[in-house]
Coordinates of C-alpha atoms in Angstrom, one line a residue:
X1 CA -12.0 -67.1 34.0
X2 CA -14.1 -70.3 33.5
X3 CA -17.1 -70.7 32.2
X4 CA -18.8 -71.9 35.4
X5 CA -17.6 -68.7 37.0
X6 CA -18.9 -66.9 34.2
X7 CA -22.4 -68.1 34.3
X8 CA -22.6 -67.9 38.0
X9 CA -21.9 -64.0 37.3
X10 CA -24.9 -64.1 35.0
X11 CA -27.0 -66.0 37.1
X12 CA -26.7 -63.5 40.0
X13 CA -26.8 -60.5 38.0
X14 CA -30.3 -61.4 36.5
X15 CA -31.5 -62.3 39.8
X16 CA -30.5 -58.9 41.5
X17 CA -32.4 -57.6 38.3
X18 CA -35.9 -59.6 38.8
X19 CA -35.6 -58.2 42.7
X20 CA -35.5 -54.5 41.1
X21 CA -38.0 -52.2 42.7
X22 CA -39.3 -48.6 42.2
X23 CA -41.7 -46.8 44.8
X24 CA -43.6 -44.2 43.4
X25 CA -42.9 -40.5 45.3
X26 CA -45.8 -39.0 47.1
X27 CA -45.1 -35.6 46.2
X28 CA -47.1 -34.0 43.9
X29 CA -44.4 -32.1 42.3
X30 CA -44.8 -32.8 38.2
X31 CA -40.9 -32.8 37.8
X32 CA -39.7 -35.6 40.3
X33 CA -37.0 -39.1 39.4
X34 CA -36.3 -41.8 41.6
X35 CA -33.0 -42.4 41.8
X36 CA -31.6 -45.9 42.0
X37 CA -30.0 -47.6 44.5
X38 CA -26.4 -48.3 43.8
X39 CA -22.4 -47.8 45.3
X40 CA -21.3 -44.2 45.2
X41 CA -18.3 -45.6 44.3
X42 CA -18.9 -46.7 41.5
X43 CA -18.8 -43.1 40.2
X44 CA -15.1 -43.1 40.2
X45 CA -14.9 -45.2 37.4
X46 CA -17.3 -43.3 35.1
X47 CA -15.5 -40.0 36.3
X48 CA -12.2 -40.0 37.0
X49 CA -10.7 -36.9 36.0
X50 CA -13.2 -35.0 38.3
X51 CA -11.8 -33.2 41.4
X52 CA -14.6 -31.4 42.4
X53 CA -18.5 -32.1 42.5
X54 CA -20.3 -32.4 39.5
X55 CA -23.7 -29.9 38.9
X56 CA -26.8 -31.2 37.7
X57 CA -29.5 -29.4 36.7
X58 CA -33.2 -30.4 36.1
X59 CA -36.2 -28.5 34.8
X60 CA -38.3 -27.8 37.4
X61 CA -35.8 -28.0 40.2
X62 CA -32.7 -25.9 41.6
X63 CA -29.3 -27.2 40.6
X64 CA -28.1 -29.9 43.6
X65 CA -24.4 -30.8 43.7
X66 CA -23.3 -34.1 43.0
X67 CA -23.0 -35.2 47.1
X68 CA -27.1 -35.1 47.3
X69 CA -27.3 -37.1 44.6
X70 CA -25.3 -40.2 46.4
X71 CA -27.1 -39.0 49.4
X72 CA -30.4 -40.4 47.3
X73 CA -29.0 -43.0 46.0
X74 CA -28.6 -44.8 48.7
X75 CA -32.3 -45.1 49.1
X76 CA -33.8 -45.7 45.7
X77 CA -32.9 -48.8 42.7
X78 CA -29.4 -49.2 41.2
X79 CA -30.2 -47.2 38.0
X80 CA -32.0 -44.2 37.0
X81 CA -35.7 -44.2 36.2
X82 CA -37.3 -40.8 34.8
X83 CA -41.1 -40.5 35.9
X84 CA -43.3 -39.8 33.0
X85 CA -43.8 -36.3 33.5
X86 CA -40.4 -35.0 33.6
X87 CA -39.7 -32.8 30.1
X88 CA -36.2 -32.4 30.0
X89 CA -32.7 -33.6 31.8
X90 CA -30.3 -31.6 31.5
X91 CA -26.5 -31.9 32.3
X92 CA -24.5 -28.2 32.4
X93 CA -20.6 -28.6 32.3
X94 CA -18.4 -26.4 33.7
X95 CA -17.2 -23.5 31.6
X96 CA -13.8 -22.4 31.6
X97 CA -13.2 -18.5 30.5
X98 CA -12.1 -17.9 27.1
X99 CA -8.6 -16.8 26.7
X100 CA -8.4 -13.5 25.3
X101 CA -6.7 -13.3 21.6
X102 CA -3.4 -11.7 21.5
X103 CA -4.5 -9.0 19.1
X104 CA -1.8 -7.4 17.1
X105 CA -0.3 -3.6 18.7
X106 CA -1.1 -1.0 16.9
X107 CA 2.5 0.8 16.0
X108 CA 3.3 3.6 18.4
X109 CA 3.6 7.2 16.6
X110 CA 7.1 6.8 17.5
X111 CA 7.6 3.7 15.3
X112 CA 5.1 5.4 12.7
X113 CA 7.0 8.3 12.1
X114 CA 10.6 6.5 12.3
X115 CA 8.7 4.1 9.2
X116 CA 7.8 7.5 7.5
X117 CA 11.1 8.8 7.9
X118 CA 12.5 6.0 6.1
X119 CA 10.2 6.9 2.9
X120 CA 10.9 9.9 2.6
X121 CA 14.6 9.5 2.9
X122 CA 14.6 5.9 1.0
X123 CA 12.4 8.7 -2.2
X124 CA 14.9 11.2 -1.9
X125 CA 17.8 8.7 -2.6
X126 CA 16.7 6.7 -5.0
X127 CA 16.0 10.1 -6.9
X128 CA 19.1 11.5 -5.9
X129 CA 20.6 8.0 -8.1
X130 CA 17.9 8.3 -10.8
X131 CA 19.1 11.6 -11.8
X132 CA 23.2 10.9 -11.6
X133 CA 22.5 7.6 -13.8
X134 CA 19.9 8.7 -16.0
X135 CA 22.2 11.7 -16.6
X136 CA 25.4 10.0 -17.4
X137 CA 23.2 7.6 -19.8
X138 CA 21.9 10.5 -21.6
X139 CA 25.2 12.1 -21.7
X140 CA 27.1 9.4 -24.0
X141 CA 23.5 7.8 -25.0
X142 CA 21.2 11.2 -26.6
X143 CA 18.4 8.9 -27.4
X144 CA 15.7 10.0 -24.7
X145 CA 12.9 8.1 -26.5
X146 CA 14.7 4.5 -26.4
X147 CA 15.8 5.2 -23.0
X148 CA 12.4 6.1 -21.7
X149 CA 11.1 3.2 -23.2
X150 CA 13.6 1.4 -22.1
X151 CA 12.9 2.5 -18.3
X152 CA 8.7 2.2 -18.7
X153 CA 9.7 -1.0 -20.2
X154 CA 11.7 -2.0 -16.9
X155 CA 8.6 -0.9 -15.1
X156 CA 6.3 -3.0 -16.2
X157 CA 8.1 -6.0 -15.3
X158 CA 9.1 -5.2 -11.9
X159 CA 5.5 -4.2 -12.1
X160 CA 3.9 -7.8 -13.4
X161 CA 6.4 -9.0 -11.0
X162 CA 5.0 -7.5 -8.1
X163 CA 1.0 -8.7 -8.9
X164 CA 2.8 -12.6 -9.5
X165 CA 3.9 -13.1 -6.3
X166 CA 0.9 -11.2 -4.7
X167 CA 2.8 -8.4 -3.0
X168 CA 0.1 -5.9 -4.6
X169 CA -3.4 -7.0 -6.2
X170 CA -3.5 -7.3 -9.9
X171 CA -6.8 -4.6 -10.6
X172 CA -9.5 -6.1 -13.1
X173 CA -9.7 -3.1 -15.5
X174 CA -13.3 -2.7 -17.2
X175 CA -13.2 -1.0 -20.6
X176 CA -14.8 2.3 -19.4
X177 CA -11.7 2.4 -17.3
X178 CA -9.4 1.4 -19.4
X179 CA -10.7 4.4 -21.7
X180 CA -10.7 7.1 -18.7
X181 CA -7.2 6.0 -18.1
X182 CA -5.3 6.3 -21.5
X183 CA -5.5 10.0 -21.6
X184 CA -3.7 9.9 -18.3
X185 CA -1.1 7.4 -19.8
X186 CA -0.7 9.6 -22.9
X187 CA 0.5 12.6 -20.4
X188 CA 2.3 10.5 -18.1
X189 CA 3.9 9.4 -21.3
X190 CA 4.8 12.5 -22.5
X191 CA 5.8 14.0 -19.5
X192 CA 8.7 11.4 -18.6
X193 CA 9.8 12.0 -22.4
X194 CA 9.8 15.2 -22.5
X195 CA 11.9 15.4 -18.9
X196 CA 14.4 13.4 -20.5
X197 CA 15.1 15.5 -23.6
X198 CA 15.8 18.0 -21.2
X199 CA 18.0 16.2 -18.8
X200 CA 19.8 15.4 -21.6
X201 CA 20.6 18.7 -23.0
X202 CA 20.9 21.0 -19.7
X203 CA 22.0 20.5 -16.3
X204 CA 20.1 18.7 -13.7
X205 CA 19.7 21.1 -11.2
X206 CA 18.1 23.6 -14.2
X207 CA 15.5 21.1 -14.9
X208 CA 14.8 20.9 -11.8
X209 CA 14.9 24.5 -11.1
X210 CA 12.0 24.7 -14.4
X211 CA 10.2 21.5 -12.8
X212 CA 9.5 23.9 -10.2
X213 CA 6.9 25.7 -12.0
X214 CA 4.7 22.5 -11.5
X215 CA 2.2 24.6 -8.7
X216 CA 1.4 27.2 -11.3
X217 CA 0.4 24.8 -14.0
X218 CA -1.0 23.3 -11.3
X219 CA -3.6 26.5 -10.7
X220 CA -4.1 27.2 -14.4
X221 CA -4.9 23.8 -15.6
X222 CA -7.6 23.4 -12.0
X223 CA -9.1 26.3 -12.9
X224 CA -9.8 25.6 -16.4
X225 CA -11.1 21.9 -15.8
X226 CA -12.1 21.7 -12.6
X227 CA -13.5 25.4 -12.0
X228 CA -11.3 25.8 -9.1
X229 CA -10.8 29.3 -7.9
X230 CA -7.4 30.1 -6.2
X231 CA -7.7 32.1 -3.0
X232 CA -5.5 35.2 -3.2
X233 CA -2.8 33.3 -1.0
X234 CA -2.3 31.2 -3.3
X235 CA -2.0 33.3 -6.6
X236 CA 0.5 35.3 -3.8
X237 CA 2.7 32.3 -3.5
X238 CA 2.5 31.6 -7.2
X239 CA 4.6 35.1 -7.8
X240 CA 7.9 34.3 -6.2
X241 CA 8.2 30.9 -7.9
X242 CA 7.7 32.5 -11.8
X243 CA 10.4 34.9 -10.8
X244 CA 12.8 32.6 -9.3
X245 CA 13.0 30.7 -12.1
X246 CA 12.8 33.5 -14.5
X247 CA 16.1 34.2 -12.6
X248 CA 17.8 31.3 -12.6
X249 CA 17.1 30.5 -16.5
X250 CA 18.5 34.3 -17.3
X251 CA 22.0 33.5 -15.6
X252 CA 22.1 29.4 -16.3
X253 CA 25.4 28.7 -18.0
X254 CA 23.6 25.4 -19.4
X255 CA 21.1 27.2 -20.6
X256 CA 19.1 25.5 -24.1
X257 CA 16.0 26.6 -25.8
X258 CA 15.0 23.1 -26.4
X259 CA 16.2 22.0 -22.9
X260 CA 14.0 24.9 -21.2
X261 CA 10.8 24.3 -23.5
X262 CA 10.7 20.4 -22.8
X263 CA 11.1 21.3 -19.5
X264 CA 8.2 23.8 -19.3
X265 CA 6.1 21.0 -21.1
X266 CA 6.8 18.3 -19.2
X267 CA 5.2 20.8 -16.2
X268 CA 1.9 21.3 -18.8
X269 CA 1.7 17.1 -19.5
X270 CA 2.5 16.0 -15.9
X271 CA -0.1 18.3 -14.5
X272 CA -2.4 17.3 -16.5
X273 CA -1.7 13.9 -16.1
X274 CA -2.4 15.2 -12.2
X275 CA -6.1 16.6 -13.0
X276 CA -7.4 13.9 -15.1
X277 CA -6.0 11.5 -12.1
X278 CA -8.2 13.8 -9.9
X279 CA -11.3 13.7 -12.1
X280 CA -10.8 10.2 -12.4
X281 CA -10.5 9.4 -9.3
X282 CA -13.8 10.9 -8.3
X283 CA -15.6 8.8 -9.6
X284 CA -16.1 6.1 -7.4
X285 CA -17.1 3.2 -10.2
X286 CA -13.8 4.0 -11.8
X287 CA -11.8 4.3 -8.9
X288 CA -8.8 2.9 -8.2
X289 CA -5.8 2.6 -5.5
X290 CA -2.8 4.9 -6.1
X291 CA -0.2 2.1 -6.7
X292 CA -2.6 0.2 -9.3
X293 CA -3.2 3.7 -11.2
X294 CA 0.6 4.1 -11.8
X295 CA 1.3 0.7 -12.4
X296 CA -1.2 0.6 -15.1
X297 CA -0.2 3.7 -16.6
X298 CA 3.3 2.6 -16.2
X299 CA 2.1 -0.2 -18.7
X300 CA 0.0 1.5 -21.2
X301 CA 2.7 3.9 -21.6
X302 CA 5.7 1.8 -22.1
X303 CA 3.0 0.4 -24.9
X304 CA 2.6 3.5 -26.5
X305 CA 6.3 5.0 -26.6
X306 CA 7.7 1.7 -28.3
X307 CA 6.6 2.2 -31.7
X308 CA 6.5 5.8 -31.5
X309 CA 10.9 5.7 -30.3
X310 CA 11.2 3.4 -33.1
X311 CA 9.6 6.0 -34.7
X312 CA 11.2 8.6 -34.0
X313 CA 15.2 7.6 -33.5
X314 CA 14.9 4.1 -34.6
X315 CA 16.7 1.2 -33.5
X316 CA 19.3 2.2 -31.4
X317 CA 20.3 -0.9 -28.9
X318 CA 22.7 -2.3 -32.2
X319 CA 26.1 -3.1 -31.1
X320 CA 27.5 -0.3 -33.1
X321 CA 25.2 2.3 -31.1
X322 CA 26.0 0.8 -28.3
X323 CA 30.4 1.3 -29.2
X324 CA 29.4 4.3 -29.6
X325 CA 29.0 5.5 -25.8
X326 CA 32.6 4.4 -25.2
X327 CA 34.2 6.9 -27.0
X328 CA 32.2 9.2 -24.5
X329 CA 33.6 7.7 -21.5
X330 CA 31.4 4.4 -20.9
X331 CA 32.0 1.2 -22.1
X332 CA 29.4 -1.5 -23.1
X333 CA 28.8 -3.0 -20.0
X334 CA 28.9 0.3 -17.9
X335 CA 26.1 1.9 -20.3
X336 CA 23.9 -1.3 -19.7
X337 CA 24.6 -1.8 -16.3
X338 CA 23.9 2.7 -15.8
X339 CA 20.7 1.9 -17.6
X340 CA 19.4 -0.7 -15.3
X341 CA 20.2 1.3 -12.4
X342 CA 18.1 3.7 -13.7
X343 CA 15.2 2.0 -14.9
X344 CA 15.4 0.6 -11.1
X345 CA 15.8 4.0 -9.3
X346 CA 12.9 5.3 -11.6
X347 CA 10.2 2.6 -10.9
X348 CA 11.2 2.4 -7.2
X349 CA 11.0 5.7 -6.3
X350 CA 7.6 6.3 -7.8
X351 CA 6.5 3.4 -6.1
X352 CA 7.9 4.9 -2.8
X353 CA 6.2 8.0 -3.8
X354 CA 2.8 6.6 -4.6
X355 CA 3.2 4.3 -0.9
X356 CA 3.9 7.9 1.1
X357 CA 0.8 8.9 -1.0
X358 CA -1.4 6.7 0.5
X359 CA 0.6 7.1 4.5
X360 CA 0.1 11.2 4.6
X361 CA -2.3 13.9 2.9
X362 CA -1.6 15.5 -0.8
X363 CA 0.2 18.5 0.9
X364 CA 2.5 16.9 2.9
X365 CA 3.3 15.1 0.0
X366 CA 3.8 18.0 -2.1
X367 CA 5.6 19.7 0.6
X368 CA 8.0 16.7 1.0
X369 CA 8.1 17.0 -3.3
X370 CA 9.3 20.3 -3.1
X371 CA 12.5 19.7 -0.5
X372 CA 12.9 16.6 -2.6
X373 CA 13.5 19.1 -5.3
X374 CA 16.2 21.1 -3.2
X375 CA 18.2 17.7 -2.1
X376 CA 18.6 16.7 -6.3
X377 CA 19.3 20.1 -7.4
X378 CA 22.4 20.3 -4.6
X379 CA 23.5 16.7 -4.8
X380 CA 23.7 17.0 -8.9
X381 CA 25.8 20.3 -8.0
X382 CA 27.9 18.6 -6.2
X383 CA 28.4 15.6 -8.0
X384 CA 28.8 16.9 -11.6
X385 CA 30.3 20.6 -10.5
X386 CA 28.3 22.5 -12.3
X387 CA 29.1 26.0 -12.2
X388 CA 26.8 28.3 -10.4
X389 CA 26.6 31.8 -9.9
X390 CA 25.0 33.7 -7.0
X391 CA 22.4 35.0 -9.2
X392 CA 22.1 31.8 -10.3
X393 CA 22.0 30.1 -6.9
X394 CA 19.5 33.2 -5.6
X395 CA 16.9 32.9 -8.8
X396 CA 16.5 29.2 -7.6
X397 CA 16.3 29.4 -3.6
X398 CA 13.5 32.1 -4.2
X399 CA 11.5 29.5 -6.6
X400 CA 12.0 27.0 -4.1
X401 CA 10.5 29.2 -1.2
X402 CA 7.6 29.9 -3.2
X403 CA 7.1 26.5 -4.0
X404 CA 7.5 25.7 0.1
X405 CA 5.2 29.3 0.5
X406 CA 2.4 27.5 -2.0
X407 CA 2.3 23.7 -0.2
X408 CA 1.9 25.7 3.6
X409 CA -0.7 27.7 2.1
X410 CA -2.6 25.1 0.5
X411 CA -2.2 23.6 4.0
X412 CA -3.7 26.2 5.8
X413 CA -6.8 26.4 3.4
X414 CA -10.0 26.4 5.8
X415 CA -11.8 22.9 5.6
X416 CA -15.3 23.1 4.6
X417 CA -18.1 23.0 6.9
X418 CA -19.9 20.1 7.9
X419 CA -24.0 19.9 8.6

């Protein structure tokens, strides 16, 4: 374009401007404009996109679509003047509706209990494995201190492991916890100890059959420190299980003094390890989740059985310790790779444990405990033929039924009454 064109463009734009002019409304109405005189279609360019009329709304005045406003355009100046009293202009654009968020399904019960099921079975084989590898370890390895340290040692990596890559939070313990929870590590301590002495002198299915005694230390030691009272059902329940296993240890063919009493203490240490928990975990400034708990026992423990294996058996991982299992029927490699296996199977299965914890009610999970119990004593039948007599076989069902008896009636046990 030229410049004379140009200026000519100028020239008539400021002249259209000079010939600009406004005539006052005669209505009385505070809230009034005058509206310019200019092309409607000029709109088009300022609002393309548009398909449908656009709503204007002004203070003082119902909303008037977008045709009236052309309509008065056409009689007033080519721009828009506001008259001095008019407070506010306002333009309203359309809304569209919010799209609802795609919340996540809840899980059906179906897919609930299928996930359950899984637990349970996935904690009754990886203590079905426990007890066949930790067995066979102890078996051509009698050193139940190094291997429990060995296994707590495990533990606590797989454990530090877990808070490192976030799959669980890492708990910050205070020192008033820290001293509420070493007494609990102490037991817990002495309790896996003491169930390896005696897996490693009787059978597994006898230790078992002892472990089953667990409810009744359960009632004595609750009564003592908590000043819970059993009801009478529960004392009831309490009867069959003493006898059963006073049964099954009078016709064991495995049968060892020291292999009985560690097993009858690991029931005193582990329940008492289960009280303190509970007295703990009642406090709510000290409380903390199930899986942290164990993980930080897990830790203090493999802490305190160190020094106290080196202790007690000394250093046993030498070579020549190590030759020694293969005259027993495992080589190097098989008594190391065993050991792993175990240490694995040991840590996992408590975590599995401590996870069905936290998906279903104490019973339950005792109840699912006790036919855990059943499914170890008959695989390690089975799978090391250990000779079993009907008395034998009799003494232990009948514990095992009062241990199922004691979780049902626990179960049934009347909730308290709310105000």
């Amino acid at each position: 374009m030229s410049p004379h064109s140009l200026s000519s463009l100028l020239s008539s734009a400021n002249s259209k401007m000079q010939s600009l002019s406004v005539s006052p409304s005669s209505s009385s109405s505070a809230n009034r404009i005058a509206i310019a005189k200019f092309s409607p279609q000029l709109l088009s360019h300022f609002h393309p996109f548009s398909s449908s009329p656009l709503t204007f709304t002004i203070k003082g005045l119902s909303s008037c679509p977008s045709s009236f406003l052309l309509h008065r355009a056409g009689k007033s100046s080519p721009f828009l003047i506001s008259a001095p009293k008019i407070s506010s202009f306002r333009v309203l654009a359309a809304s569209l509706p919010e799209a609802k968020s795609d919340e996540p399904s809840k899980p059906s019960d179906l897919v609930q209990s299928l996930q359950l099921g899984v637990m349970f079975a996935t904690w009754y084989l990886l203590n079905i494995y426990f007890n066949i590898y930790n067995k066979q370890v102890l078996k051509v390895y009698p050193f139940p201190a190094t291997v429990t340290a060995f296994q707590f040692g495990f533990a606590s990596l797989m454990i530090n492991l877990i808070w490192t890559l976030n799959l669980h939070p890492r708990p910050n313990i205070t020192r008033s916890q820290f001293l509420s929870i070493l007494p609990l590590a102490l037991a817990h301590t002495m309790g896996n100890l003491l169930t390896n002495i005696s897996l490693g002198k009787v059978a597994v299915s006898f230790t078992h059959t002892i472990k089953s005694m667990e409810p009744f230390f359960t009632v004595v030691l609750s009564s003592l420190f908590l000043g819970e009272r059993p009801s009478f059902w529960v004392v009831s329940s309490l009867v069959p299980i003493v006898g059963g296993v006073s049964l099954a240890s009078m016709t064991e063919v495995s049968f060892n003094w020291i292999g009985f009493s560690t097993a009858m203490a690991s029931n005193l240490t582990n329940q008492s390890r289960n009280v303190l928990s509970k007295k703990l975990m009642a406090n709510d400034e000290e409380t903390l989740d199930n899986i942290n708990l164990y993980s930080v026992i897990t830790i203090i423990s493999f802490i305190l059985l160190v020094p106290f294996a080196i202790f007690l058996e000394g250093i046993k991982s030498t070579p020549s310790y190590l030759q020694s299992a293969a005259s027993q029927g495992l080589n190097v490699r098989e008594l190391c790779v065993r050991s792993v296996l175990a240490a694995f199977c040991f840590h996992a299965y408590q975590q599995v444990s401590y996870g069905i914890l936290q998906k279903v009610s104490p019973v339950t999970h005792s109840v699912g405990n006790c036919v855990k119990r059943v499914v170890v004593i008959v695989s390690s039948v089975i799978f090391f033929q250990y000779p079993v007599s009907p008395v034998n076989a009799l003494g232990t069902a009948i514990a095992l039924v009062g241990v199922f008896l004691y979780s049902r009636t626990k179960r049934s046990k009347p909730m308290p009454k709310t105000a």
